[in-house]
Tab-separated table of C-alpha atoms and ligand atoms in Angstrom:
chain	number	residue	atom	x	y	z
J	1	MET	CA	-8.776	18.669	21.392
J	2	PRO	CA	-10.028	15.112	21.056
J	3	ASN	CA	-8.397	12.583	23.376
J	4	ALA	CA	-6.828	10.427	20.722
J	5	ALA	CA	-4.433	7.729	21.838
J	6	PRO	CA	-0.719	8.956	21.087
J	7	ALA	CA	0.691	7.218	18.061
J	8	TRP	CA	3.871	5.420	18.908
J	9	ILE	CA	6.434	4.158	16.549
J	10	ASP	CA	8.264	0.945	17.228
J	11	SER	CA	11.527	1.659	15.347
J	12	HIS	CA	12.814	-1.866	15.740
J	13	CYS	CA	10.675	-5.093	16.100
J	14	HIS	CA	11.610	-8.510	14.867
J	15	LEU	CA	7.931	-9.536	14.189
J	16	ASP	CA	9.212	-12.183	11.779
J	17	ALA	CA	11.086	-14.170	14.581
J	18	PRO	CA	9.848	-17.596	15.364
J	19	GLU	CA	8.790	-16.551	18.804
J	20	PHE	CA	5.841	-14.951	17.189
J	21	ALA	CA	4.910	-17.624	14.894
J	22	ALA	CA	1.965	-18.942	16.742
J	23	ASP	CA	0.207	-15.600	17.566
J	24	ARG	CA	1.676	-12.881	15.269
J	25	ALA	CA	-1.724	-11.403	14.492
J	26	ALA	CA	-2.685	-11.230	18.236
J	27	VAL	CA	0.633	-9.365	19.055
J	28	LEU	CA	-0.017	-6.903	16.267
J	29	ALA	CA	-3.521	-6.354	17.326
J	30	ARG	CA	-2.338	-5.776	20.987
J	31	ALA	CA	0.354	-3.318	19.659
J	32	ARG	CA	-2.293	-1.431	17.678
J	33	ALA	CA	-4.732	-1.276	20.675
J	34	ALA	CA	-1.921	0.056	22.869
J	35	GLY	CA	-1.464	2.955	20.364
J	36	VAL	CA	1.543	1.614	18.501
J	37	GLY	CA	0.619	2.803	15.072
J	38	LEU	CA	3.764	1.793	13.033
J	39	LEU	CA	6.555	-0.777	13.460
J	40	VAL	CA	9.844	-1.208	11.622
J	41	LEU	CA	10.758	-4.698	10.927
J	42	PRO	CA	14.648	-5.207	10.252
J	43	ALA	CA	15.657	-8.349	8.519
J	44	VAL	CA	18.498	-10.368	10.092
J	45	CYS	CA	19.433	-12.793	7.269
J	46	ALA	CA	18.798	-13.284	3.430
J	47	GLU	CA	16.242	-16.090	4.212
J	48	HIS	CA	13.991	-13.376	5.886
J	49	PHE	CA	14.151	-10.549	3.193
J	50	GLU	CA	10.895	-11.530	1.666
J	51	THR	CA	9.412	-12.500	5.056
J	52	VAL	CA	9.790	-9.095	6.442
J	53	ARG	CA	8.546	-7.384	3.240
J	54	ALA	CA	5.410	-9.492	3.105
J	55	LEU	CA	4.625	-8.822	6.848
J	56	ALA	CA	5.105	-5.261	6.152
J	57	HIS	CA	2.697	-5.187	3.199
J	58	ALA	CA	0.316	-7.439	4.768
J	59	HIS	CA	-0.024	-5.370	7.978
J	60	GLY	CA	0.817	-1.701	6.853
J	61	LEU	CA	4.269	-1.627	8.543
J	62	ALA	CA	7.825	-0.777	7.389
J	63	TYR	CA	10.756	-3.091	6.819
J	64	ALA	CA	14.577	-2.933	6.450
J	65	LEU	CA	16.645	-5.443	4.520
J	66	GLY	CA	20.171	-6.374	5.858
J	67	ILE	CA	22.420	-9.096	7.289
J	68	HIS	CA	22.820	-8.947	11.196
J	69	PRO	CA	26.234	-9.282	12.550
J	70	LEU	CA	25.254	-12.386	14.541
J	71	TYR	CA	24.161	-13.974	11.286
J	72	VAL	CA	27.226	-13.183	9.359
J	73	ASP	CA	29.180	-16.324	10.187
J	74	GLN	CA	26.302	-18.399	8.898
J	75	ALA	CA	25.762	-16.316	5.877
J	76	ALA	CA	27.158	-17.066	2.423
J	77	ASP	CA	29.275	-14.500	0.586
J	78	GLU	CA	26.407	-14.630	-2.045
J	79	ASP	CA	23.988	-13.245	0.439
J	80	LEU	CA	25.529	-9.811	-0.059
J	81	ASP	CA	24.492	-10.112	-3.765
J	82	ARG	CA	21.097	-11.301	-2.644
J	83	LEU	CA	20.865	-8.127	-0.680
J	84	ALA	CA	21.978	-5.952	-3.522
J	85	ASP	CA	19.397	-7.652	-5.722
J	86	ALA	CA	16.636	-7.167	-3.231
J	87	LEU	CA	17.535	-3.609	-2.660
J	88	ALA	CA	17.486	-2.837	-6.400
J	89	ARG	CA	14.237	-4.883	-6.846
J	90	HIS	CA	12.335	-3.085	-4.077
J	91	ARG	CA	13.966	0.287	-4.700
J	92	ASP	CA	10.696	2.064	-5.028
J	93	ASP	CA	8.767	0.185	-2.458
J	94	ALA	CA	7.577	2.850	0.033
J	95	ARG	CA	7.709	0.383	2.903
J	96	LEU	CA	11.394	-0.311	2.613
J	97	VAL	CA	12.768	2.260	4.885
J	98	ALA	CA	16.477	1.300	5.665
J	99	VAL	CA	19.338	-1.070	5.342
J	100	GLY	CA	19.383	-3.203	8.447
J	101	GLU	CA	19.899	-4.737	10.626
J	102	ILE	CA	23.544	-4.310	10.033
J	103	GLY	CA	26.709	-3.644	12.291
J	104	LEU	CA	29.163	-5.221	14.524
J	105	ASP	CA	29.036	-7.321	17.685
J	106	GLY	CA	32.130	-7.220	19.873
J	107	PHE	CA	30.453	-8.973	22.831
J	108	VAL	CA	29.361	-12.448	21.557
J	109	PRO	CA	32.547	-14.673	21.732
J	110	GLY	CA	33.781	-16.463	18.790
J	111	LEU	CA	32.523	-14.511	16.002
J	112	ASP	CA	34.761	-13.787	13.009
J	113	TRP	CA	35.532	-10.090	13.464
J	114	ALA	CA	37.150	-9.577	10.080
J	115	ARG	CA	34.036	-11.128	8.329
J	116	GLN	CA	31.641	-9.017	10.393
J	117	GLN	CA	33.856	-5.905	9.201
J	118	ARG	CA	33.647	-6.925	5.574
J	119	PHE	CA	29.822	-7.583	5.660
J	120	TYR	CA	29.339	-4.245	7.534
J	121	ALA	CA	31.411	-2.140	4.879
J	122	ALA	CA	29.813	-3.977	2.018
J	123	GLN	CA	26.314	-3.256	3.506
J	124	LEU	CA	27.155	0.477	4.215
J	125	LYS	CA	28.219	0.922	0.536
J	126	LEU	CA	24.830	-0.753	-0.449
J	127	ALA	CA	23.048	1.774	1.716
J	128	GLN	CA	24.946	4.610	0.179
J	129	ALA	CA	24.262	3.366	-3.240
J	130	ASN	CA	20.488	3.087	-2.644
J	131	ALA	CA	20.448	6.385	-0.674
J	132	LEU	CA	18.793	4.544	2.432
J	133	PRO	CA	19.600	5.193	5.989
J	134	VAL	CA	20.937	2.240	8.187
J	135	ILE	CA	19.860	0.543	11.257
J	136	LEU	CA	22.842	-0.359	13.263
J	137	HIS	CA	23.479	-3.136	15.791
J	138	VAL	CA	25.908	-1.765	18.432
J	139	ARG	CA	27.523	-3.975	20.994
J	140	ARG	CA	30.972	-3.336	22.175
J	141	SER	CA	31.470	-1.891	18.696
J	142	ALA	CA	30.627	1.745	18.624
J	143	ASP	CA	34.201	2.936	17.872
J	144	ALA	CA	34.602	0.405	14.985
J	145	LEU	CA	31.060	1.323	13.771
J	146	LEU	CA	31.793	4.944	13.745
J	147	ALA	CA	35.237	4.338	11.857
J	148	GLY	CA	33.099	2.750	9.218
J	149	LEU	CA	30.509	5.599	8.887
J	150	ARG	CA	33.383	7.999	8.437
J	151	ARG	CA	34.735	6.025	5.651
J	152	ILE	CA	31.494	5.345	3.911
J	153	ASP	CA	29.030	8.227	4.035
J	154	VAL	CA	25.453	7.048	4.510
J	155	ALA	CA	22.119	8.893	4.904
J	156	GLY	CA	22.131	8.626	8.865
J	157	GLY	CA	19.741	6.177	10.600
J	158	ILE	CA	19.454	4.673	13.825
J	159	ALA	CA	21.973	3.260	16.341
J	160	HIS	CA	19.653	0.722	17.842
J	161	ALA	CA	19.827	-0.542	21.615
J	162	PHE	CA	22.405	2.110	21.965
J	163	ASN	CA	24.677	1.239	24.915
J	164	GLY	CA	27.940	3.258	24.389
J	165	SER	CA	29.291	6.450	26.133
J	166	ARG	CA	28.206	9.943	25.973
J	167	VAL	CA	31.132	10.768	23.749
J	168	GLN	CA	30.330	8.046	21.342
J	169	ALA	CA	26.578	8.960	21.476
J	170	ASP	CA	27.643	12.549	20.438
J	171	LEU	CA	29.617	11.274	17.505
J	172	PHE	CA	26.704	9.126	16.178
J	173	VAL	CA	24.410	12.113	16.515
J	174	GLY	CA	27.012	14.171	14.739
J	175	LEU	CA	26.949	11.901	11.874
J	176	GLY	CA	23.117	12.213	11.580
J	177	PHE	CA	22.008	9.230	13.670
J	178	ARG	CA	19.371	8.775	16.282
J	179	LEU	CA	19.776	6.447	19.263
J	180	GLY	CA	17.356	3.667	20.025
J	181	PHE	CA	16.233	3.146	23.549
J	182	GLY	CA	13.949	0.218	24.801
J	183	GLY	CA	13.716	-2.241	27.516
J	184	THR	CA	17.022	-1.602	28.992
J	185	LEU	CA	15.634	1.867	30.150
J	186	THR	CA	13.412	0.147	32.578
J	187	PHE	CA	16.128	-1.295	34.710
J	188	GLU	CA	17.160	1.089	37.598
J	189	ARG	CA	20.747	-0.490	37.314
J	190	SER	CA	20.976	0.738	33.709
J	191	LEU	CA	22.595	3.882	35.105
J	192	GLN	CA	24.546	4.811	31.935
J	193	ILE	CA	21.694	4.227	29.463
J	194	ARG	CA	19.264	6.149	31.759
J	195	ARG	CA	21.555	8.944	31.894
J	196	LEU	CA	21.836	9.145	28.300
J	197	ALA	CA	18.157	8.950	27.703
J	198	SER	CA	17.754	11.796	30.232
J	199	GLU	CA	20.536	14.105	28.928
J	200	LEU	CA	20.782	13.713	25.133
J	201	PRO	CA	19.133	16.292	23.071
J	202	GLU	CA	15.465	15.291	22.616
J	203	ALA	CA	16.025	14.976	18.705
J	204	ALA	CA	18.438	12.175	19.024
J	205	LEU	CA	15.945	9.759	20.762
J	206	VAL	CA	13.873	7.151	19.295
J	207	LEU	CA	11.919	4.393	20.949
J	208	GLU	CA	11.985	0.654	20.095
J	209	THR	CA	11.218	-2.838	21.672
J	210	ASP	CA	13.633	-5.095	19.859
J	211	ALA	CA	10.881	-7.588	20.556
J	212	PRO	CA	10.946	-10.605	21.199
J	213	ASP	CA	14.264	-9.547	22.782
J	214	ILE	CA	15.289	-7.166	25.489
J	215	PRO	CA	12.092	-7.534	27.861
J	216	PRO	CA	11.421	-4.562	30.127
J	217	GLN	CA	11.910	-5.089	33.826
J	218	TRP	CA	8.188	-6.117	34.379
J	219	LEU	CA	8.685	-8.948	32.000
J	220	TYR	CA	12.034	-9.917	32.967
J	221	ARG	CA	12.631	-13.479	34.262
J	222	THR	CA	15.679	-14.989	35.830
J	223	ALA	CA	17.527	-17.820	34.306
J	224	ALA	CA	15.921	-19.927	37.051
J	225	GLN	CA	12.399	-18.752	36.240
J	226	ARG	CA	12.980	-19.423	32.432
J	227	ASP	CA	14.103	-22.950	33.317
J	228	GLY	CA	10.876	-23.360	35.424
J	229	GLY	CA	8.915	-22.480	32.145
J	230	GLU	CA	8.182	-18.883	32.584
J	231	GLN	CA	8.218	-16.741	29.605
J	232	SER	CA	9.970	-13.408	29.098
J	233	ARG	CA	9.109	-12.607	25.474
J	234	ASN	CA	9.003	-8.907	24.704
J	235	GLU	CA	6.371	-7.669	22.353
J	236	PRO	CA	5.482	-4.240	20.505
J	237	ALA	CA	2.453	-3.562	22.779
J	238	GLU	CA	5.098	-2.931	25.665
J	239	LEU	CA	6.379	0.237	23.779
J	240	PRO	CA	4.084	2.783	25.367
J	241	ARG	CA	4.962	1.610	28.955
J	242	ILE	CA	8.634	1.817	28.019
J	243	GLY	CA	7.798	5.177	26.687
J	244	ALA	CA	6.283	6.190	30.077
J	245	VAL	CA	9.622	5.428	31.563
J	246	LEU	CA	11.365	7.783	29.098
J	247	ALA	CA	8.630	10.425	29.970
J	248	GLY	CA	9.567	10.222	33.628
J	249	LEU	CA	13.286	10.556	32.973
J	250	ARG	CA	12.721	13.472	30.754
J	251	GLY	CA	9.840	14.998	32.671
J	252	TRP	CA	7.627	14.862	29.573
J	253	SER	CA	4.052	13.938	29.271
J	254	LEU	CA	3.107	10.721	27.670
J	255	ALA	CA	1.621	12.577	24.519
J	256	GLU	CA	4.798	14.600	24.319
J	257	THR	CA	6.983	11.583	24.433
J	258	ALA	CA	5.027	9.843	21.740
J	259	ALA	CA	5.064	12.869	19.474
J	260	THR	CA	8.738	13.509	19.917
J	261	THR	CA	10.071	10.105	19.650
J	262	SER	CA	7.687	9.312	16.615
J	263	ALA	CA	8.916	12.587	14.756
J	264	ASN	CA	12.506	11.534	15.506
J	265	ALA	CA	12.018	8.161	13.940
J	266	ARG	CA	10.536	9.826	10.768
J	267	ALA	CA	13.451	12.139	10.614
J	268	ALA	CA	15.841	9.003	11.022
J	269	LEU	CA	13.937	6.930	8.356
J	270	PRO	CA	12.264	9.623	6.086
J	271	ARG	CA	10.253	7.005	4.264
J	272	LEU	CA	8.095	6.533	7.452
J	273	VAL	CA	6.592	9.917	6.723
J	274	ALA	CA	4.516	8.676	3.931
J	275	LEU	CA	3.240	5.425	5.818
E	1	ZN	ZN1	17.467	-6.222	16.320
């Protein structure tokens, strides 16, 4: 067999973020050179719906449309209509693979929980109406997210940057979801997340960077270092090295890890198959 580089999928990357404004093309070139063949770009607010779509089309990537829970307070109610319109307009766009990033954040203080819940439910209904899977933001919110999924049946998807318990993980998997693992895996103190990544059924695992966020351990900078001007931006080219950590935890080869997690990403977001 030829020694082709394994094709990784970064199932969650915010390539539209301002952190990449200065060197986006170089970031993408490094990802490709590292063997990351496909990226999924989830939008976080209505102002970025066309941005992620344009990036996906310009660079042969995939995108998702949604309003992120941390952006719900600054969003207008009409942004849900803008989402409905965009989903209808791009319904037949092969690069539109999910509704996301949506969900609930129970960690950041001061957010309007009732408003988050309302936006979450409305966006689940839009996913259902458009027969699209969802990409979920989960932070101290797994039970509330699961309750929403039991009320509004969607076509599965990904619980991204998963950080819940094994019981919660199994409940997501039972509802047809895969769980996203990224930079957090690379910290030895992340005992629970590393245990989940080691023990969950292999079909449940997808890889992601969440770049520019969640830098892996080798890019991590303390607050003091950041104040001193050191960067800690994550980028999609880091995915294979994060995958190597997963390979170590599972006892898999690198090629096996790429093949398994990419197949799982395609199962979670079926439109990726054609890209
Ligand atoms: Zn994200």
